[in-house]
Short mmCIF file of C-alpha atoms and ligand atoms in Angstrom, two decimals:
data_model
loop_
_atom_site.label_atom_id
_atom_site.label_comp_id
_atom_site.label_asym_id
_atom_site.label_seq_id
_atom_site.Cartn_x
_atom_site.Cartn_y
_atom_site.Cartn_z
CA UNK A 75 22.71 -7.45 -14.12
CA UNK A 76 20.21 -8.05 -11.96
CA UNK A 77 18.97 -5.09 -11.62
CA UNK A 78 19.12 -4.36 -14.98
CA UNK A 79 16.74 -7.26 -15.49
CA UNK A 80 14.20 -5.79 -13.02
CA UNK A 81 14.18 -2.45 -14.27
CA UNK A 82 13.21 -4.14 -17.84
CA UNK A 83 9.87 -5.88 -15.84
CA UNK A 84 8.82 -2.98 -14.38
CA UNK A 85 9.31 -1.18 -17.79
CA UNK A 86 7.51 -4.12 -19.79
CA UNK A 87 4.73 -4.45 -17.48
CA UNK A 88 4.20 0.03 -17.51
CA UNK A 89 4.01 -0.26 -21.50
CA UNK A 90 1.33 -3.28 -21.17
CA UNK A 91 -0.47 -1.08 -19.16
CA UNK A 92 -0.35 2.05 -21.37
CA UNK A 93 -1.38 -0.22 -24.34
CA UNK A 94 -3.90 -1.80 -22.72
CA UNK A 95 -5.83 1.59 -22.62
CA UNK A 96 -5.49 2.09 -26.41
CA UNK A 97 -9.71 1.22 -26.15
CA UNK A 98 -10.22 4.36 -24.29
CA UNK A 99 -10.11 7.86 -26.13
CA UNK A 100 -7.28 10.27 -25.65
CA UNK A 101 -7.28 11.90 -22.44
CA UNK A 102 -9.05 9.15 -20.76
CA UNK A 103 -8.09 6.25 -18.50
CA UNK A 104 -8.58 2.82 -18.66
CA UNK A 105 -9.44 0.36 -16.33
CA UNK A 106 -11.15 -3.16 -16.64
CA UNK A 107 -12.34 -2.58 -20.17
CA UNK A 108 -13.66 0.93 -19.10
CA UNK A 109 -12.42 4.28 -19.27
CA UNK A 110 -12.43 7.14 -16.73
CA UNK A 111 -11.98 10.92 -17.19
CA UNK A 112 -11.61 13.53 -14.54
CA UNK A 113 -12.96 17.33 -15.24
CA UNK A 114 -10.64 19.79 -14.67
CA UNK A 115 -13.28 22.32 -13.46
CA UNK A 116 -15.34 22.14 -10.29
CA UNK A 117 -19.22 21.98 -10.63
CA UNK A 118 -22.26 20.85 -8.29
CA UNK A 119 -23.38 17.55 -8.81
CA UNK A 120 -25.98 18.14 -11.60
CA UNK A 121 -23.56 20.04 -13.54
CA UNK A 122 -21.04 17.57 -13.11
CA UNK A 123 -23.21 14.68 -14.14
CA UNK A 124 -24.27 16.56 -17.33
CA UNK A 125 -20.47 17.35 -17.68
CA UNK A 126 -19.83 13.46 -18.14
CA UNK A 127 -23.11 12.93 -19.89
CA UNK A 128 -22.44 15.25 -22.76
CA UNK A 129 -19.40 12.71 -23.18
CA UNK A 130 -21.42 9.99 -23.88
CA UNK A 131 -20.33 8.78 -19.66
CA UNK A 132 -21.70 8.94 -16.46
CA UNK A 133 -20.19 9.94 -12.64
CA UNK A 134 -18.06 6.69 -11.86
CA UNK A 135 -20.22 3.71 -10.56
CA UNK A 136 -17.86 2.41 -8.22
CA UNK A 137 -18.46 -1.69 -8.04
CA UNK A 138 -15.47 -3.56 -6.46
CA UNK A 139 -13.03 -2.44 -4.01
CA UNK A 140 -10.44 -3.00 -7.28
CA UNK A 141 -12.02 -0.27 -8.94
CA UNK A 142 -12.30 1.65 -5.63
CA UNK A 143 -8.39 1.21 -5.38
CA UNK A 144 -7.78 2.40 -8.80
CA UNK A 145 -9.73 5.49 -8.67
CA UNK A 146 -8.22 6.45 -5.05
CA UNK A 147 -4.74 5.84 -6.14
CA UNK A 148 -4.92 7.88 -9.48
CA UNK A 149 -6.37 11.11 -7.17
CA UNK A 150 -3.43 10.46 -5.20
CA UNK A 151 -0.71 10.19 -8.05
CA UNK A 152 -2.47 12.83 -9.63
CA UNK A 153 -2.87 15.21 -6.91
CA UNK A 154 -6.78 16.06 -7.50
CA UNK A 155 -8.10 16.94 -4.33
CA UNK A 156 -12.46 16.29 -3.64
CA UNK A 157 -14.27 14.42 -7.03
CA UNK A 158 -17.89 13.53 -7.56
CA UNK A 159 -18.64 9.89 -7.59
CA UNK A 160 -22.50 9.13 -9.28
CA UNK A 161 -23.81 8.50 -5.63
CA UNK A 162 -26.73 10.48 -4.64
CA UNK A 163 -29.45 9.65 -2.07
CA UNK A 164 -31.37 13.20 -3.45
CA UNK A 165 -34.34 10.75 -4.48
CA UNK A 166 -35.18 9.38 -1.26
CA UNK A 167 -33.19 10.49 1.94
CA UNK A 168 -31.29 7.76 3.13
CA UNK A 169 -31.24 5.47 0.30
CA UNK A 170 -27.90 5.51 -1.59
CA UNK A 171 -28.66 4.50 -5.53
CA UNK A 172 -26.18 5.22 -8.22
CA UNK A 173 -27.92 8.51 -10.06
CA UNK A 174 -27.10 7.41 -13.87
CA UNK A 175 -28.71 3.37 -13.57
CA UNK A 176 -30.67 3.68 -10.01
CA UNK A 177 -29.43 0.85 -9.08
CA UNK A 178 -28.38 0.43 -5.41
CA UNK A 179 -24.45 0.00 -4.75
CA UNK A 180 -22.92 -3.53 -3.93
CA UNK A 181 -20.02 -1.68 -2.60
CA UNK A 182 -19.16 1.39 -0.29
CA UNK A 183 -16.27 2.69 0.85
CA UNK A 184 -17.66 5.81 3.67
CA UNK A 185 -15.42 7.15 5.57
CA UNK A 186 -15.87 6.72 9.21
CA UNK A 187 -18.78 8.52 10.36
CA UNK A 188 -20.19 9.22 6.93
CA UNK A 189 -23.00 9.43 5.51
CA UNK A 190 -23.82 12.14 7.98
CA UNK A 191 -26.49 13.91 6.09
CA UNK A 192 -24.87 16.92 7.89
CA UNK A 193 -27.06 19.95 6.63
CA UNK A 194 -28.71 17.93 3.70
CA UNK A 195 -25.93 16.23 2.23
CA UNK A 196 -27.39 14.29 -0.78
CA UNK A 197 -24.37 13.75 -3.58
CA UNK A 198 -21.13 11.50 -2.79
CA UNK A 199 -17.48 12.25 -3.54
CA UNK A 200 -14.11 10.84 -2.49
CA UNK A 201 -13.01 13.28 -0.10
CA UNK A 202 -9.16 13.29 -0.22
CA UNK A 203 -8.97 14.90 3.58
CA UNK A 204 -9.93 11.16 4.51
CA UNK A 205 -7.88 9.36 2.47
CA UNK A 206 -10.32 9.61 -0.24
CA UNK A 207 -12.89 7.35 1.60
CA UNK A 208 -16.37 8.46 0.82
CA UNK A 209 -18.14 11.24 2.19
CA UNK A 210 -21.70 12.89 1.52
CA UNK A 211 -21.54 16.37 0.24
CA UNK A 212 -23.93 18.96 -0.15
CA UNK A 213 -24.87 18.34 -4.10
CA UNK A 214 -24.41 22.45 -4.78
CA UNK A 215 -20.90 21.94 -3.63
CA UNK A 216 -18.54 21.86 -6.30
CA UNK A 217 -15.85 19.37 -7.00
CA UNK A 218 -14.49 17.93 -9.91
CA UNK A 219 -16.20 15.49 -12.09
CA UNK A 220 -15.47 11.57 -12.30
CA UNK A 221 -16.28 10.16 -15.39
CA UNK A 222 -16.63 6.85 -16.23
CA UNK A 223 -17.79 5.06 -19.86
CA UNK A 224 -17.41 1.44 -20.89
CA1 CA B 448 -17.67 1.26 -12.57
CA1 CA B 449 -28.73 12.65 2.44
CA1 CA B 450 -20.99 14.13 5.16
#
């Protein structure tokens, strides 16, 4: 019986979840009043920014380790290896901004280490052979685009 009752909770609270994204389109994933989509195709930073552009988004804008958390653990449930996050110090070496607002971040997650810069690395992705903590890649590499609208 009780277990019964549990299994109902768990079940409720999975369905209030799932409704909770009907504001997001199909195919995408909501979070926090915004929605998230990840490519299915690897591209270089550019062409994954114009990937999530052309659908009215931009590369995730990562602001709280909540929405850190959620991202990470959907790459792991998902399986997706390396993704593009909008991070990108290609303007000015050095200085991190957010590519789609230039704004600077309020939150980073590197991984240890990182940035490196190691052989011009300009464009940041969640690098799942660290646990999905941040690392700077070289923006011609290609990984899968993040996309995130509100
Ligand atoms: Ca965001
Ligand atoms: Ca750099
Ligand atoms: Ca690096």
């Amino acid at each position: 019986m009780k277990a019964s009752i549990i299994w109902f909770i768990m079940i409720a609270s999975h369905v209030k979840v799932i409704s909770a994204g009907a504001y997001c389109d199909d195919g995408w994933i909501a979070y926090s009043s915004h929605c998230y989509y990840i490519g299915f195709v690897e591209r270089s930073f550019m062409e994954a920014h114009n990937f999530c552009d052309s659908r009215g988004a931009y590369l995730v804008r990562i602001e709280s380790s909540g929405e850190n958390s959620f991202l990470t653990n959907l790459l792991r449930n998902l399986r997706v290896s390396d993704t593009w996050t909008g991070l990108s110090d290609m303007r000015s070496e050095g200085s991190y901004r957010w590519f789609h607002s230039n704004n600077y971040p309020s939150y980073t997650n590197w991984g240890r280490g990182e940035p490196n810069n190691d052989g011009n690395e300009d464009c940041v992705g969640f690098w799942s052979r660290i646990n999905y903590y941040w690392n700077d890649f070289q923006c011609r590499h290609e990984l899968r685009p993040l996309c995130e609208k509100s």
